[in-house]
Amino acid sequence: MNKRVFMLSVLCFLAFGAAAQTIKGKVFDNNTKETLPSCNVYWLQGGGGTITDIDGNFKIEKKNNKHTKLVFSFTGYKNDTVEVGNKTEISVAMQLSAEMLNVVEVKERMKSSFMSKMSLEQKEIISAEGLKHLACCNLGESFENSASVDVGYSDAVSGSKQIQLLGLTGVYSQLLLENMPFLRGLSAPFGLGYVPGNWMESISVSKGVATVKHGYETITGIIDLEYEKPNKGDLFSLNAYVNNELKSELSAKANFIINDHLSTGVFAYATTNRFKAFDHLGTREGYQHGDGFMDYPKQTQINFANRWTYEVPDGICSQTMINYTHEDRVGGDMNFTEDMRGDSTIYGLGGTTDRIHFFTKNGAPINNASSFGTQLSATYFKQDAYYGLTNYKGTEGDVYANVLVNSEIWAGHSVDFGASFRYSDTREDLLSRPYLGADVFHSNLEGMKDNFFKQEVVPGVFGHFNFKYDNKFVATLGARYDYNSFYEKHIFTPRFHFRWKITDDLIFRGAAGKGFRSANLIADNFGLLASSRDIKIDGKLGMEEAWNAGVNLSQTIKIWGDREMSIALDYYHTNFVNQVVVDYDKDANQVWFSNLDGKSYSNAAQLDINIEPLEGFNISLAGRYNDVMTTYHGELMQKPYVSKWKGLVVLSYKTKYDKWMFDLTTQFNGKQRVPLNVGYDKEYAPGYIYMLAQITRKFKNFDVYVGAENLTDYKQDTPVFGADQPFSQQFDASVVYAPVMGRLFYLGLRLNIK
């Protein structure tokens, strides 16, 4: 083996990550110097192309000898062809076309969200600009403008949030950080709050199964986060936030360029609402307002991260980050304090969480047509929680490694292959006493341990072939094999994707494949701890297994004023081979866990329309239909807490030079089925309208924003059933089908120093 190749391979294997030989650059207007997002960039010969991101940056692989000239095209500008030669970084200044030279104003091209035209999968990208349109204090508040992803509370007292994608809970989708595992396992119940909004550069949401290099866990889609890169970010930025319930947040970032190759970024975040508790929800005899329970638990979180970037042109590229999060919360009765834990005369809940996450990804080119990279991530998670007389201790250690080789074989076709390894030690120690007089359930007893204490060793290999025909058609056929030691299961995962560019403005995509996952009974269903239900388990539960297939058709139409209207229609079907079924309907005082015995499926269809009828005024319309059915105790029933219908209207307006921004979001949520409950006797909860608004004033180096959530002040009538008898079988705070927080006002400041 060539000595240079051998040394590069060894070096990359020791420093895990993924990269490829790339040409980097930026595209901007020759006169105004304004960067041009979504500019088409492609090789004049040899195939291959991309588009610039929201900051006008692009990266494109140089794979063969024909890759010598790049073509740049953008609506309203003259096409430009650039000789690359031996350059690894270029800047391209584009000129307005002759028809556009008489235009005085340059239109705003920075989009808050858009559908990627070049990606193989259907991918919606929420940009950093889009995250500013609402008070996205954390990841859980970043999807209010998206019809694809729903976010709701798992119960009415803990503040735990969960997402839905394609009508199924977020545990069936992968939540990644820069294409590496991030929030999974025991981090799921409160993990959406561990990601500060100010840290994120973008969020991409991909529906359906992912390519096999991401593992076997994806069933309904991927949510991939991009944090700000220290070599591209501002020198310093800060976001301060406070609302009328005295919740305050402070988030800061600082980036340092050490030399031409090395840079580092420091991230810090803190939030608290411990100044005062509020009780505005529900009714209870003897209380003028509320039901005697805190509307939202008192909470404090500190979050720190440090990341490093090392890049050598045509050589090694490295990204490394370490993140530490600590959180504590206390809720329940308005008079409850932490030292009352275990007191059977006053109901309280709370706990502490510590989480450390580390990742490094590095790689280098092997030759002009191949690259080699590795990834490594590790997570340690520890949670000590209590709900009334129930105690829960969850610990998890997870190590993941991935080795990937990419190589072009001929005529633009390529292969990706590699191997992965995961070690996961998950322990859910639950001592459940849901009410006074109840039989104690302990997960550590024989016959129960296998469902709560798992050590999984999972080696795997994968490969997929990428077929490309000109720039019109791309398809990927992949498969992977894994072995899970805990379940003693051989896992074969096939995946198929295609993208057909019918015309420049009409794209048809499809994906199909299989996914598997290991269920965590409490972390996946944390809300049940906020109830008096007894836990019942029907034997040892197996791995969840499902097929998913879907198609997407997107069309871009030119309208007046050289503006665009985009239309996207998609449909996805998920069919479970096995599922851990959580049955709340069999008995109002019990929750049953069992393997699927019958059918379980989801049909999800969605229509999105985005139009700019006037300069600076954007309208986004979306409608979604979910049909989600599961077999409970022998009967095929609609899955609870899933709206069949949802509508979304987002209105955004920017004044000249973006000095003022106005945003109004309206959600139309259809009725939901509610499971059998001692305090709720209706089969369906009514639909409701939820509205959010924000006004932003931009200055040179800072923005001031003010907004409101839940403008209609719609709230669930009884968020806590049996609030006057919290230690009886009548207590249940897990029935959440509508907002549990009333109208909320907030004020914020964003500061940026270039």
Tab-separated table of C-alpha atoms in Angstrom, residues 87 217 257 266 355 437 475 586 618 630 754:
chain	number	residue	atom	x	y	z
A	87	LYS	CA	-7.449	26.320	-5.843
A	217	GLU	CA	-32.900	3.249	13.993
A	257	ILE	CA	-9.481	32.045	15.169
A	266	VAL	CA	-17.258	28.652	23.473
A	355	ARG	CA	-25.505	14.985	30.832
A	437	GLY	CA	-52.273	1.631	49.190
A	475	ALA	CA	-30.686	6.851	-6.764
A	586	LYS	CA	-57.685	-1.515	28.740
A	618	ASN	CA	-44.214	35.859	2.706
A	630	THR	CA	-52.854	0.553	16.557
A	754	LYS	CA	-18.716	40.652	13.863
